[in-house]
């Protein structure tokens, strides 16, 4: 059979695929995003599905237990469809309900964002100018474009104006249809203007722009009215590249593995953005041609994949990206659903692991405009950290691993409905209470819950400072299995499944390594500039995980510096907020370009103090308790 029907339950969605397609790819085609941590190698076990009926060819069962195999569980990435089949996709294998961090909750700008915008000034990337040209005659017979150029310069001043061939082709008819009145849409670039559209007559519709955050996991797009600066709406979804792996490394490996893969993975991110743009355009009846500018921010690998530039050397020592800054591009070069002549700006990156998303975040912190020492941290798979003020900035990236996003933890998951996000443990009875995202029954535990959990396990004396479980704990929640020691956070009857949700000693050790890496990164930056933690005026935390973080517990475990809670600030998705700011203000965009150049990158694997700091941080909260006076107390 060449074509097979694949029915997915409980969604009841059917797609047709060629025989020998994997279930993972078929699910993607059906719009069901499966977890695929290892990028389809069959090693992570994240893409489990249950075969209800039909014929398949199993390439590998990975580390599935006999029990699971007997129950019909298959690895979607290693199971080929050989006939019409029906497959059930369990909740825990799906990416679909992940919370996409959209920036401000309601589309309105926060007071801080409004202040920042008024500080830089509202000078959007594109604007419309309506002009009237004198009608030509046999004696006044100059060409169309020079005459329009002169008229536009009366409004713009002396900057050079470029006109692409496609707009040149529109021009003669637009002038004559409009009886010598046209509305020109111009994009303002650093050293020139570009005429991206001409319309006959006087047009009052505003130009539109896009602010785009290209996250490794999720993608967010704001549709912005460039005349007023208002966000029309925002939408977010999964990065379709997730089917090639959860993290940047597996995606790089895929992109460079075979000819055609780079184009495929680039098409996945362009497709993700285009779907969001199409949805916004349909909802607000905006024509894609009316979108004339976009600003995108992403980490270095995401930016290179977005542009179709191989990220091969980002991953190989000495970790060199192809470029730090990208000249303005035209939308048509990338295939974005907007005016083909529209400009696409990409935030500059600093190094292979400190990308445009961090520069965008630093722009939003406003750290480059004040004397106060600010520490900016974006905690994800990589903990990216920037320290500095208006005079200098240093930055580093520490591989914290995927723990805080739920990776490498027995019941770890991202912050989606069903994730335990807060934990309390009674030190006397060891009873556990928890709060679950979406108020549902728990199915796992997300980053903020893990931080809480580690702090509460230590507070209750269940683990020691090195993360070892104490022997002889008098509670049925503590048990030793043949694999590991574990503590029960939720009994099976409290969950929708049939298993207790536990945290194991190995999970605890992984978490300690992750928090140790971030704290060691902070200390390394401080040592680089010979400053102490107490000199930090403000700590700004970005990212999905950071948004739900409990500062007190984070200090308790030694993840964050022991400074008063008032010094902490959470800014959510700073990447898209910076892109929005840069879309609306030429001065902010220039500042972003300067920021990229200004940050000095500290490579933590290059023989500095990081390893010593890391080893010292592998305790709760730290080997040196004087660094955590409130915890010691
Ligand atoms: Fe299928 Fe990892 S086992 S994606």
CSV table of C-alpha atoms in Angstrom, one decimal, residues 302-632:
chain,number,residue,atom,x,y,z
A,302,UNK,CA,17.8,29.4,15.9
A,303,UNK,CA,18.8,32.5,13.9
A,304,UNK,CA,21.2,30.5,11.7
A,305,UNK,CA,18.5,27.9,11.0
A,306,UNK,CA,15.9,30.7,10.3
A,307,UNK,CA,18.3,32.1,7.7
A,308,UNK,CA,19.2,28.7,6.4
A,309,UNK,CA,22.9,29.2,7.4
A,310,UNK,CA,24.5,25.9,8.6
A,311,UNK,CA,25.1,25.9,12.3
A,312,UNK,CA,27.6,23.1,12.0
A,313,UNK,CA,30.5,25.1,13.6
A,314,UNK,CA,28.4,26.4,16.5
A,315,UNK,CA,28.5,23.0,18.0
A,316,UNK,CA,32.2,22.2,17.3
A,317,UNK,CA,35.1,23.5,19.3
A,318,UNK,CA,36.0,26.4,19.3
A,319,UNK,CA,32.2,27.0,18.8
A,320,UNK,CA,32.2,29.7,16.1
A,321,UNK,CA,29.0,31.1,14.7
A,322,UNK,CA,28.9,32.2,11.1
A,323,UNK,CA,28.0,35.8,11.8
A,324,UNK,CA,27.1,38.0,14.8
A,325,UNK,CA,25.0,40.5,12.9
A,326,UNK,CA,22.9,40.1,9.8
A,327,UNK,CA,22.2,42.9,7.3
A,328,UNK,CA,18.6,43.7,6.7
A,329,UNK,CA,16.9,41.0,4.6
A,330,UNK,CA,13.9,41.1,2.4
A,331,UNK,CA,10.9,38.9,3.3
A,332,UNK,CA,11.0,37.2,0.0
A,333,UNK,CA,14.5,35.9,0.7
A,334,UNK,CA,13.1,33.9,3.6
A,335,UNK,CA,9.6,33.1,2.3
A,336,UNK,CA,7.8,34.9,5.1
A,337,UNK,CA,4.1,35.6,4.5
A,338,UNK,CA,4.4,39.4,4.3
A,339,UNK,CA,5.1,42.0,1.7
A,340,UNK,CA,8.0,40.4,-0.4
A,341,UNK,CA,9.9,43.6,-0.3
A,342,UNK,CA,9.4,44.1,3.5
A,343,UNK,CA,12.5,44.3,5.7
A,344,UNK,CA,13.4,41.6,8.1
A,345,UNK,CA,15.9,42.6,10.9
A,346,UNK,CA,17.5,40.0,13.1
A,347,UNK,CA,18.9,40.8,16.5
A,348,UNK,CA,22.7,40.5,16.6
A,349,UNK,CA,24.2,37.7,18.6
A,350,UNK,CA,27.3,37.8,20.8
A,351,UNK,CA,28.7,34.2,20.5
A,352,UNK,CA,27.5,30.7,19.7
A,353,UNK,CA,25.7,30.4,23.0
A,354,UNK,CA,24.7,34.0,23.7
A,355,UNK,CA,22.3,34.9,20.9
A,356,UNK,CA,20.0,37.6,19.7
A,357,UNK,CA,17.3,36.6,22.3
A,358,UNK,CA,19.7,37.6,25.1
A,359,UNK,CA,20.7,40.9,23.4
A,360,UNK,CA,17.0,41.6,23.0
A,361,UNK,CA,16.4,40.8,26.7
A,362,UNK,CA,19.3,43.0,27.7
A,363,UNK,CA,17.7,45.8,25.7
A,364,UNK,CA,14.4,45.4,27.6
A,365,UNK,CA,16.3,45.5,31.0
A,366,UNK,CA,17.6,48.9,30.0
A,367,UNK,CA,20.9,47.9,31.6
A,368,UNK,CA,22.8,49.9,29.0
A,369,UNK,CA,21.3,53.2,30.1
A,370,UNK,CA,22.1,53.3,33.8
A,371,UNK,CA,24.9,53.2,36.3
A,372,UNK,CA,23.3,50.4,38.4
A,373,UNK,CA,24.9,47.0,38.2
A,374,UNK,CA,22.3,44.7,36.7
A,375,UNK,CA,22.4,40.9,36.4
A,376,UNK,CA,20.2,39.5,33.6
A,377,UNK,CA,19.5,35.8,33.6
A,378,UNK,CA,17.6,33.7,31.1
A,379,UNK,CA,17.2,30.2,32.4
A,380,UNK,CA,16.4,27.5,29.9
A,381,UNK,CA,18.5,24.6,28.7
A,382,UNK,CA,21.3,27.1,28.7
A,383,UNK,CA,21.5,29.6,31.5
A,384,UNK,CA,22.5,32.7,29.7
A,385,UNK,CA,23.8,35.5,31.9
A,386,UNK,CA,24.7,39.1,31.3
A,387,UNK,CA,26.2,41.4,33.9
A,388,UNK,CA,26.9,45.1,33.5
A,389,UNK,CA,25.7,48.7,33.2
A,390,UNK,CA,26.0,51.6,30.8
A,391,UNK,CA,29.8,51.3,30.7
A,392,UNK,CA,30.5,47.6,30.2
A,393,UNK,CA,28.8,44.3,29.9
A,394,UNK,CA,30.0,40.7,30.2
A,395,UNK,CA,28.1,37.6,29.2
A,396,UNK,CA,28.3,33.9,29.4
A,397,UNK,CA,26.3,30.7,28.8
A,398,UNK,CA,26.4,27.8,31.2
A,399,UNK,CA,25.0,24.5,30.2
A,400,UNK,CA,22.6,23.9,33.0
A,401,UNK,CA,21.1,21.0,31.0
A,402,UNK,CA,17.4,20.5,30.5
A,403,UNK,CA,16.4,19.8,34.1
A,404,UNK,CA,14.6,23.1,34.7
A,405,UNK,CA,12.6,22.3,31.6
A,406,UNK,CA,11.8,18.9,32.9
A,407,UNK,CA,14.5,17.0,30.9
A,408,UNK,CA,16.5,14.3,32.7
A,409,UNK,CA,14.1,14.2,35.6
A,410,UNK,CA,12.0,11.0,36.2
A,411,UNK,CA,8.7,12.9,36.2
A,412,UNK,CA,10.0,16.2,34.8
A,413,UNK,CA,7.9,18.1,32.3
A,414,UNK,CA,7.5,21.6,31.0
A,415,UNK,CA,5.2,24.0,32.6
A,416,UNK,CA,1.9,22.8,31.1
A,417,UNK,CA,-1.4,21.8,32.6
A,418,UNK,CA,-0.8,18.9,35.0
A,419,UNK,CA,2.6,20.0,36.0
A,420,UNK,CA,3.3,20.4,39.7
A,421,UNK,CA,4.6,24.0,40.1
A,422,UNK,CA,4.6,24.5,43.8
A,423,UNK,CA,5.5,22.0,46.6
A,424,UNK,CA,5.2,22.1,50.4
A,425,UNK,CA,6.5,19.3,52.6
A,426,UNK,CA,5.6,19.1,56.3
A,427,UNK,CA,8.9,18.6,58.2
A,428,UNK,CA,7.1,16.6,60.9
A,429,UNK,CA,4.8,14.3,59.0
A,430,UNK,CA,6.5,14.5,55.5
A,431,UNK,CA,3.0,15.1,54.1
A,432,UNK,CA,3.2,16.8,50.7
A,433,UNK,CA,0.9,19.5,49.3
A,434,UNK,CA,1.3,20.9,45.9
A,435,UNK,CA,-0.2,23.3,43.3
A,436,UNK,CA,-0.7,22.1,39.8
A,437,UNK,CA,-0.7,24.2,36.6
A,438,UNK,CA,-4.3,24.5,35.4
A,439,UNK,CA,-5.6,23.1,38.7
A,440,UNK,CA,-5.6,19.6,37.2
A,441,UNK,CA,-4.5,16.3,38.7
A,442,UNK,CA,-0.7,16.1,38.6
A,443,UNK,CA,1.1,14.2,35.8
A,444,UNK,CA,4.7,15.4,36.5
A,445,UNK,CA,6.7,18.3,37.8
A,446,UNK,CA,8.0,21.4,36.1
A,447,UNK,CA,11.1,23.6,36.7
A,448,UNK,CA,9.6,25.9,39.4
A,449,UNK,CA,8.1,22.8,41.1
A,450,UNK,CA,11.5,21.2,41.1
A,451,UNK,CA,13.2,24.2,42.7
A,452,UNK,CA,10.5,24.2,45.4
A,453,UNK,CA,10.8,20.5,45.8
A,454,UNK,CA,14.6,20.6,46.3
A,455,UNK,CA,14.3,23.4,48.8
A,456,UNK,CA,11.5,21.7,50.7
A,457,UNK,CA,13.3,18.3,50.7
A,458,UNK,CA,16.3,20.0,52.3
A,459,UNK,CA,14.2,22.0,54.8
A,460,UNK,CA,12.4,18.9,56.0
A,461,UNK,CA,15.8,17.2,56.4
A,462,UNK,CA,14.9,14.5,53.8
A,463,UNK,CA,18.1,15.2,51.9
A,464,UNK,CA,21.5,16.4,53.1
A,465,UNK,CA,23.5,19.2,51.7
A,466,UNK,CA,25.0,17.0,49.0
A,467,UNK,CA,21.6,15.8,47.9
A,468,UNK,CA,21.7,12.3,49.5
A,469,UNK,CA,18.5,11.0,51.0
A,470,UNK,CA,18.7,10.5,54.7
A,471,UNK,CA,18.6,6.9,55.8
A,472,UNK,CA,15.8,5.7,58.2
A,473,UNK,CA,13.2,8.3,57.2
A,474,UNK,CA,10.0,7.2,58.9
A,475,UNK,CA,7.5,7.7,56.2
A,476,UNK,CA,6.1,5.4,53.5
A,477,UNK,CA,6.8,8.2,51.0
A,478,UNK,CA,10.5,7.3,51.2
A,479,UNK,CA,11.6,4.0,49.7
A,480,UNK,CA,14.5,2.3,48.1
A,481,UNK,CA,13.8,0.6,44.8
A,482,UNK,CA,16.2,-1.7,43.0
A,483,UNK,CA,17.2,1.3,40.9
A,484,UNK,CA,17.4,4.3,43.2
A,485,UNK,CA,16.1,5.9,46.4
A,486,UNK,CA,12.9,7.9,45.9
A,487,UNK,CA,10.4,10.2,47.7
A,488,UNK,CA,6.7,10.1,46.7
A,489,UNK,CA,5.3,13.6,45.9
A,490,UNK,CA,1.9,12.4,44.7
A,491,UNK,CA,0.3,9.0,45.2
A,492,UNK,CA,-1.1,7.2,42.2
A,493,UNK,CA,-4.6,7.8,43.4
A,494,UNK,CA,-4.0,11.6,43.3
A,495,UNK,CA,-3.0,11.4,39.6
A,496,UNK,CA,-4.9,10.5,36.4
A,497,UNK,CA,-2.5,7.5,35.9
A,498,UNK,CA,-1.6,4.5,37.8
A,499,UNK,CA,1.9,5.5,39.1
A,500,UNK,CA,3.1,7.5,42.1
A,501,UNK,CA,4.9,10.7,41.1
A,502,UNK,CA,8.3,10.5,42.7
A,503,UNK,CA,11.6,12.4,42.9
A,504,UNK,CA,14.7,10.1,43.0
A,505,UNK,CA,18.1,10.7,44.4
A,506,UNK,CA,19.4,10.8,40.9
A,507,UNK,CA,16.9,13.6,40.0
A,508,UNK,CA,18.1,15.5,43.0
A,509,UNK,CA,21.8,15.2,41.9
A,510,UNK,CA,20.9,16.3,38.4
A,511,UNK,CA,19.1,19.4,39.8
A,512,UNK,CA,22.0,20.2,42.0
A,513,UNK,CA,24.3,20.1,39.0
A,514,UNK,CA,22.0,22.3,37.0
A,515,UNK,CA,21.6,24.9,39.7
A,516,UNK,CA,25.4,24.7,40.4
A,517,UNK,CA,26.1,25.5,36.8
A,518,UNK,CA,24.0,28.7,36.8
A,519,UNK,CA,25.4,29.9,40.1
A,520,UNK,CA,28.9,29.2,39.0
A,521,UNK,CA,28.3,31.2,35.8
A,522,UNK,CA,27.1,34.1,37.9
A,523,UNK,CA,30.2,33.9,40.1
A,524,UNK,CA,32.5,33.5,37.2
A,525,UNK,CA,31.2,36.7,35.6
A,526,UNK,CA,31.6,38.6,38.9
A,527,UNK,CA,35.1,37.3,39.3
A,528,UNK,CA,35.9,38.4,35.8
A,529,UNK,CA,35.2,42.0,36.7
A,530,UNK,CA,36.4,41.6,40.4
A,531,UNK,CA,33.0,42.5,41.9
A,532,UNK,CA,31.0,40.9,44.7
A,533,UNK,CA,27.4,39.7,44.7
A,534,UNK,CA,26.3,42.4,47.1
A,535,UNK,CA,27.2,45.1,44.5
A,536,UNK,CA,24.4,43.9,42.2
A,537,UNK,CA,21.5,46.4,42.3
A,538,UNK,CA,19.0,44.4,40.4
A,539,UNK,CA,18.6,40.8,39.1
A,540,UNK,CA,16.3,40.5,36.1
A,541,UNK,CA,15.0,37.0,35.3
A,542,UNK,CA,13.6,36.1,31.9
A,543,UNK,CA,12.2,33.0,30.3
A,544,UNK,CA,9.2,30.8,30.8
A,545,UNK,CA,10.7,29.0,33.8
A,546,UNK,CA,11.8,32.2,35.4
A,547,UNK,CA,8.3,33.6,35.3
A,548,UNK,CA,7.0,31.1,37.9
A,549,UNK,CA,10.2,30.9,40.0
A,550,UNK,CA,10.0,31.3,43.8
A,551,UNK,CA,12.9,33.5,44.7
A,552,UNK,CA,13.1,32.4,48.3
A,553,UNK,CA,13.4,28.7,47.4
A,554,UNK,CA,15.8,29.5,44.5
A,555,UNK,CA,18.1,31.2,47.1
A,556,UNK,CA,17.6,28.3,49.5
A,557,UNK,CA,19.0,25.8,47.0
A,558,UNK,CA,21.8,28.1,45.9
A,559,UNK,CA,20.5,28.7,42.4
A,560,UNK,CA,20.2,32.5,42.7
A,561,UNK,CA,22.3,34.9,44.8
A,562,UNK,CA,21.2,35.6,48.4
A,563,UNK,CA,19.9,39.1,47.9
A,564,UNK,CA,16.7,40.7,49.1
A,565,UNK,CA,13.6,39.7,47.1
A,566,UNK,CA,13.0,43.4,46.2
A,567,UNK,CA,16.1,43.3,44.0
A,568,UNK,CA,14.5,40.6,41.8
A,569,UNK,CA,12.4,41.4,38.8
A,570,UNK,CA,10.7,39.0,36.3
A,571,UNK,CA,10.2,40.1,32.8
A,572,UNK,CA,8.8,37.0,31.1
A,573,UNK,CA,9.5,36.7,27.4
A,574,UNK,CA,12.0,39.4,27.0
A,575,UNK,CA,13.0,38.2,23.6
A,576,UNK,CA,9.7,39.2,21.9
A,577,UNK,CA,9.5,42.3,24.0
A,578,UNK,CA,12.8,43.5,22.8
A,579,UNK,CA,11.9,42.7,19.2
A,580,UNK,CA,8.7,44.7,19.6
A,581,UNK,CA,10.6,47.7,21.0
A,582,UNK,CA,13.1,47.5,18.2
A,583,UNK,CA,10.3,47.3,15.6
A,584,UNK,CA,8.9,50.6,17.0
A,585,UNK,CA,12.0,52.6,17.6
A,586,UNK,CA,15.0,53.1,15.3
A,587,UNK,CA,17.0,54.4,18.4
A,588,UNK,CA,16.2,51.2,20.2
A,589,UNK,CA,17.3,49.1,17.2
A,590,UNK,CA,20.6,51.0,17.1
A,591,UNK,CA,21.0,50.4,20.8
A,592,UNK,CA,20.5,46.7,20.2
A,593,UNK,CA,23.2,46.7,17.6
A,594,UNK,CA,25.5,48.5,20.0
A,595,UNK,CA,24.6,46.0,22.8
A,596,UNK,CA,25.7,43.1,20.6
A,597,UNK,CA,29.1,44.7,20.1
A,598,UNK,CA,29.4,45.9,23.7
A,599,UNK,CA,29.1,42.5,25.5
A,600,UNK,CA,32.3,40.7,26.2
A,601,UNK,CA,31.8,37.0,26.0
A,602,UNK,CA,33.3,34.7,28.6
A,603,UNK,CA,33.8,31.2,27.4
A,604,UNK,CA,33.3,29.1,30.5
A,605,UNK,CA,35.1,26.1,29.1
A,606,UNK,CA,38.3,28.0,28.4
A,607,UNK,CA,40.4,27.6,31.5
A,608,UNK,CA,38.9,30.2,33.8
A,609,UNK,CA,37.4,29.8,37.3
A,610,UNK,CA,34.2,28.2,36.2
A,611,UNK,CA,35.1,24.6,37.1
A,612,UNK,CA,36.2,25.5,40.6
A,613,UNK,CA,33.1,27.6,41.1
A,614,UNK,CA,30.9,24.7,39.7
A,615,UNK,CA,32.4,22.2,42.1
A,616,UNK,CA,31.9,24.6,45.0
A,617,UNK,CA,28.3,25.0,44.0
A,618,UNK,CA,27.4,21.3,44.1
A,619,UNK,CA,26.0,21.6,47.6
A,620,UNK,CA,22.8,23.0,49.1
A,621,UNK,CA,23.1,25.9,48.9
A,622,UNK,CA,26.9,26.1,48.4
A,623,UNK,CA,30.2,24.9,49.9
A,624,UNK,CA,30.8,28.4,51.2
A,625,UNK,CA,27.8,29.2,53.4
A,626,UNK,CA,29.0,32.8,53.9
A,627,UNK,CA,27.6,33.4,50.4
A,628,UNK,CA,24.1,32.5,51.7
A,629,UNK,CA,23.8,34.2,55.0
A,630,UNK,CA,20.0,34.1,55.1
A,631,UNK,CA,20.0,30.3,54.4
A,632,UNK,CA,22.6,29.7,57.0
